[in-house]
Amino acid sequence: MTATDRSIELINAAAQAAADRLAHDIIAYDVSDVLSITDAFLLASAPNDRQVKSIVDEIEERLQKELGVKPVRREGERDARWILLDYVDIVIHVQHSEERVFYALERLWKDCPEIALPEDAVKTRGKAAEHAQLTGGMEGDQS
């Protein structure tokens, strides 16, 4: 079994929206062979809570406007460290960069096929490490 064309369409629109809001390390996996509850996961991250929220808002707005879909569930908005959008066919995880490293969802899904994404989304790979190097890794430090 592979992700449906509709799931791929949703993933690509969400990935482009995330890239447009400067998300880092956007990647998508076809999880349809290992999960029966969804076809695909999209992962993206940002260096601060405000940007996580901005990325999520853009994804929601874009999918609603362009494809006429709304998430059936949205979790994690209060802290904006890890927001999950469940569209049934796809699940989107937008994480603060620290949570992305800690939970390492890529390790869990590394055996699943990657879904080809728009060029703008692919260009975001490695941006989290680049940003951490530029800022000295101090983004979340409030001291």
PDB file of C-alpha atoms in Angstrom:
ATOM      1  CA  MET A   1       0.000   0.000   0.000  1.00  0.00           C
ATOM      2  CA  THR A   2       1.201   3.518  -0.710  1.00  0.00           C
ATOM      3  CA  ALA A   3      -0.004   6.964   0.188  1.00  0.00           C
ATOM      4  CA  THR A   4      -2.920   8.123  -1.951  1.00  0.00           C
ATOM      5  CA  ASP A   5      -2.630  10.877  -4.527  1.00  0.00           C
ATOM      6  CA  ARG A   6      -4.779  13.050  -2.250  1.00  0.00           C
ATOM      7  CA  SER A   7      -2.385  12.499   0.663  1.00  0.00           C
ATOM      8  CA  ILE A   8       0.572  13.430  -1.522  1.00  0.00           C
ATOM      9  CA  GLU A   9      -1.264  16.565  -2.666  1.00  0.00           C
ATOM     10  CA  LEU A  10      -1.918  17.562   0.966  1.00  0.00           C
ATOM     11  CA  ILE A  11       1.683  16.835   1.977  1.00  0.00           C
ATOM     12  CA  ASN A  12       3.078  18.940  -0.861  1.00  0.00           C
ATOM     13  CA  ALA A  13       0.798  21.890  -0.133  1.00  0.00           C
ATOM     14  CA  ALA A  14       1.646  21.727   3.584  1.00  0.00           C
ATOM     15  CA  ALA A  15       5.379  21.416   2.869  1.00  0.00           C
ATOM     16  CA  GLN A  16       5.300  24.454   0.587  1.00  0.00           C
ATOM     17  CA  ALA A  17       3.379  26.455   3.193  1.00  0.00           C
ATOM     18  CA  ALA A  18       5.931  25.481   5.857  1.00  0.00           C
ATOM     19  CA  ALA A  19       8.816  26.416   3.567  1.00  0.00           C
ATOM     20  CA  ASP A  20       7.176  29.769   2.848  1.00  0.00           C
ATOM     21  CA  ARG A  21       7.188  30.454   6.609  1.00  0.00           C
ATOM     22  CA  LEU A  22      10.878  29.487   6.823  1.00  0.00           C
ATOM     23  CA  ALA A  23      10.481  26.118   8.542  1.00  0.00           C
ATOM     24  CA  HIS A  24      13.615  24.040   8.979  1.00  0.00           C
ATOM     25  CA  ASP A  25      14.329  20.472   7.900  1.00  0.00           C
ATOM     26  CA  ILE A  26      11.008  19.670   6.221  1.00  0.00           C
ATOM     27  CA  ILE A  27      10.626  15.975   5.458  1.00  0.00           C
ATOM     28  CA  ALA A  28       7.698  13.670   4.742  1.00  0.00           C
ATOM     29  CA  TYR A  29       7.281   9.917   5.079  1.00  0.00           C
ATOM     30  CA  ASP A  30       4.822   7.497   3.535  1.00  0.00           C
ATOM     31  CA  VAL A  31       3.721   5.537   6.623  1.00  0.00           C
ATOM     32  CA  SER A  32       0.776   3.793   4.969  1.00  0.00           C
ATOM     33  CA  ASP A  33       2.449   0.364   5.112  1.00  0.00           C
ATOM     34  CA  VAL A  34       3.048   0.525   8.865  1.00  0.00           C
ATOM     35  CA  LEU A  35       0.085   2.556  10.126  1.00  0.00           C
ATOM     36  CA  SER A  36      -3.567   2.084   9.327  1.00  0.00           C
ATOM     37  CA  ILE A  37      -4.642   5.444  10.774  1.00  0.00           C
ATOM     38  CA  THR A  38      -2.900   7.735   8.258  1.00  0.00           C
ATOM     39  CA  ASP A  39      -0.985   7.694   4.987  1.00  0.00           C
ATOM     40  CA  ALA A  40       1.799  10.173   5.605  1.00  0.00           C
ATOM     41  CA  PHE A  41       3.663  12.274   8.153  1.00  0.00           C
ATOM     42  CA  LEU A  42       5.145  15.694   7.531  1.00  0.00           C
ATOM     43  CA  LEU A  43       7.813  16.932   9.933  1.00  0.00           C
ATOM     44  CA  ALA A  44       9.081  20.499  10.178  1.00  0.00           C
ATOM     45  CA  SER A  45      10.725  22.600  12.839  1.00  0.00           C
ATOM     46  CA  ALA A  46      11.490  26.179  13.820  1.00  0.00           C
ATOM     47  CA  PRO A  47      13.899  27.817  16.253  1.00  0.00           C
ATOM     48  CA  ASN A  48      11.254  29.492  18.416  1.00  0.00           C
ATOM     49  CA  ASP A  49       7.681  29.047  19.609  1.00  0.00           C
ATOM     50  CA  ARG A  50       6.319  32.032  17.710  1.00  0.00           C
ATOM     51  CA  GLN A  51       7.618  30.683  14.419  1.00  0.00           C
ATOM     52  CA  VAL A  52       6.210  27.208  15.170  1.00  0.00           C
ATOM     53  CA  LYS A  53       2.788  28.806  15.552  1.00  0.00           C
ATOM     54  CA  SER A  54       3.228  30.901  12.416  1.00  0.00           C
ATOM     55  CA  ILE A  55       4.132  27.819  10.362  1.00  0.00           C
ATOM     56  CA  VAL A  56       1.117  25.914  11.671  1.00  0.00           C
ATOM     57  CA  ASP A  57      -1.209  28.840  10.974  1.00  0.00           C
ATOM     58  CA  GLU A  58       0.091  29.109   7.402  1.00  0.00           C
ATOM     59  CA  ILE A  59      -0.313  25.373   6.787  1.00  0.00           C
ATOM     60  CA  GLU A  60      -3.881  25.436   8.091  1.00  0.00           C
ATOM     61  CA  GLU A  61      -4.798  28.517   6.070  1.00  0.00           C
ATOM     62  CA  ARG A  62      -3.228  27.177   2.865  1.00  0.00           C
ATOM     63  CA  LEU A  63      -4.849  23.745   3.097  1.00  0.00           C
ATOM     64  CA  GLN A  64      -8.233  25.312   3.842  1.00  0.00           C
ATOM     65  CA  LYS A  65      -8.007  27.899   1.080  1.00  0.00           C
ATOM     66  CA  GLU A  66      -6.424  25.779  -1.670  1.00  0.00           C
ATOM     67  CA  LEU A  67      -7.727  22.294  -0.923  1.00  0.00           C
ATOM     68  CA  GLY A  68     -10.808  22.885   1.230  1.00  0.00           C
ATOM     69  CA  VAL A  69      -9.673  20.830   4.221  1.00  0.00           C
ATOM     70  CA  LYS A  70      -9.483  21.521   7.938  1.00  0.00           C
ATOM     71  CA  PRO A  71      -7.690  19.449  10.556  1.00  0.00           C
ATOM     72  CA  VAL A  72      -9.906  17.107  12.552  1.00  0.00           C
ATOM     73  CA  ARG A  73      -7.593  17.641  15.509  1.00  0.00           C
ATOM     74  CA  ARG A  74      -4.997  20.190  16.581  1.00  0.00           C
ATOM     75  CA  GLU A  75      -2.844  19.543  19.627  1.00  0.00           C
ATOM     76  CA  GLY A  76      -0.050  21.362  21.453  1.00  0.00           C
ATOM     77  CA  GLU A  77      -1.009  24.930  20.668  1.00  0.00           C
ATOM     78  CA  ARG A  78      -0.791  26.226  24.246  1.00  0.00           C
ATOM     79  CA  ASP A  79       2.964  25.788  24.548  1.00  0.00           C
ATOM     80  CA  ALA A  80       3.691  25.932  20.792  1.00  0.00           C
ATOM     81  CA  ARG A  81       6.685  23.633  21.254  1.00  0.00           C
ATOM     82  CA  TRP A  82       5.156  20.794  19.247  1.00  0.00           C
ATOM     83  CA  ILE A  83       1.924  21.290  17.360  1.00  0.00           C
ATOM     84  CA  LEU A  84       0.244  18.358  15.680  1.00  0.00           C
ATOM     85  CA  LEU A  85      -2.314  18.800  12.905  1.00  0.00           C
ATOM     86  CA  ASP A  86      -4.343  15.691  12.084  1.00  0.00           C
ATOM     87  CA  TYR A  87      -5.994  15.717   8.675  1.00  0.00           C
ATOM     88  CA  VAL A  88      -6.773  11.947   8.850  1.00  0.00           C
ATOM     89  CA  ASP A  89      -4.980  11.232   5.540  1.00  0.00           C
ATOM     90  CA  ILE A  90      -1.880  13.036   6.780  1.00  0.00           C
ATOM     91  CA  VAL A  91      -0.492  14.112  10.148  1.00  0.00           C
ATOM     92  CA  ILE A  92       1.717  17.184  10.409  1.00  0.00           C
ATOM     93  CA  HIS A  93       4.222  17.704  13.219  1.00  0.00           C
ATOM     94  CA  VAL A  94       5.720  21.175  13.612  1.00  0.00           C
ATOM     95  CA  GLN A  95       8.223  21.171  16.438  1.00  0.00           C
ATOM     96  CA  HIS A  96      10.507  23.596  18.189  1.00  0.00           C
ATOM     97  CA  SER A  97      14.045  22.656  17.114  1.00  0.00           C
ATOM     98  CA  GLU A  98      14.908  21.392  20.608  1.00  0.00           C
ATOM     99  CA  GLU A  99      11.932  19.014  20.638  1.00  0.00           C
ATOM    100  CA  ARG A 100      12.807  17.868  17.146  1.00  0.00           C
ATOM    101  CA  VAL A 101      16.271  16.810  18.290  1.00  0.00           C
ATOM    102  CA  PHE A 102      15.038  15.274  21.548  1.00  0.00           C
ATOM    103  CA  TYR A 103      12.177  13.199  20.119  1.00  0.00           C
ATOM    104  CA  ALA A 104      13.946  12.396  16.825  1.00  0.00           C
ATOM    105  CA  LEU A 105      10.825  11.270  14.966  1.00  0.00           C
ATOM    106  CA  GLU A 106      12.949  10.656  11.877  1.00  0.00           C
ATOM    107  CA  ARG A 107      14.538   7.700  13.644  1.00  0.00           C
ATOM    108  CA  LEU A 108      11.125   6.126  14.184  1.00  0.00           C
ATOM    109  CA  TRP A 109      10.111   6.436  10.527  1.00  0.00           C
ATOM    110  CA  LYS A 110      13.488   6.063   8.787  1.00  0.00           C
ATOM    111  CA  ASP A 111      12.468   2.726   7.266  1.00  0.00           C
ATOM    112  CA  CYS A 112       9.437   4.293   5.599  1.00  0.00           C
ATOM    113  CA  PRO A 113       9.837   5.784   2.129  1.00  0.00           C
ATOM    114  CA  GLU A 114      10.374   9.513   1.920  1.00  0.00           C
ATOM    115  CA  ILE A 115       7.840  11.480  -0.083  1.00  0.00           C
ATOM    116  CA  ALA A 116       9.258  13.822  -2.715  1.00  0.00           C
ATOM    117  CA  LEU A 117       8.586  17.425  -1.724  1.00  0.00           C
ATOM    118  CA  PRO A 118       8.631  20.772  -3.537  1.00  0.00           C
ATOM    119  CA  GLU A 119      12.103  22.218  -4.117  1.00  0.00           C
ATOM    120  CA  ASP A 120      11.565  25.016  -1.570  1.00  0.00           C
ATOM    121  CA  ALA A 121      10.869  22.419   1.122  1.00  0.00           C
ATOM    122  CA  VAL A 122      13.894  20.304   0.189  1.00  0.00           C
ATOM    123  CA  LYS A 123      16.124  23.382   0.459  1.00  0.00           C
ATOM    124  CA  THR A 124      15.239  23.638   4.170  1.00  0.00           C
ATOM    125  CA  ARG A 125      17.256  20.519   5.026  1.00  0.00           C
ATOM    126  CA  GLY A 126      20.102  21.360   7.379  1.00  0.00           C
ATOM    127  CA  LYS A 127      18.697  24.798   8.238  1.00  0.00           C
ATOM    128  CA  ALA A 128      18.252  23.958  11.935  1.00  0.00           C
ATOM    129  CA  ALA A 129      21.932  23.082  12.321  1.00  0.00           C
ATOM    130  CA  GLU A 130      22.924  26.164  10.328  1.00  0.00           C
ATOM    131  CA  HIS A 131      20.718  28.388  12.513  1.00  0.00           C
ATOM    132  CA  ALA A 132      22.082  26.846  15.726  1.00  0.00           C
ATOM    133  CA  GLN A 133      25.631  27.474  14.554  1.00  0.00           C
ATOM    134  CA  LEU A 134      24.871  31.104  13.688  1.00  0.00           C
ATOM    135  CA  THR A 135      23.136  31.806  17.004  1.00  0.00           C
ATOM    136  CA  GLY A 136      25.502  29.744  19.112  1.00  0.00           C
ATOM    137  CA  GLY A 137      22.674  27.345  20.002  1.00  0.00           C
ATOM    138  CA  MET A 138      21.272  29.868  22.489  1.00  0.00           C
ATOM    139  CA  GLU A 139      17.841  30.470  20.894  1.00  0.00           C
ATOM    140  CA  GLY A 140      15.732  28.960  23.659  1.00  0.00           C
ATOM    141  CA  ASP A 141      17.943  30.086  26.547  1.00  0.00           C
ATOM    142  CA  GLN A 142      16.155  32.690  28.656  1.00  0.00           C
ATOM    143  CA  SER A 143      18.971  33.262  31.177  1.00  0.00           C
TER     144      SER A 143
END
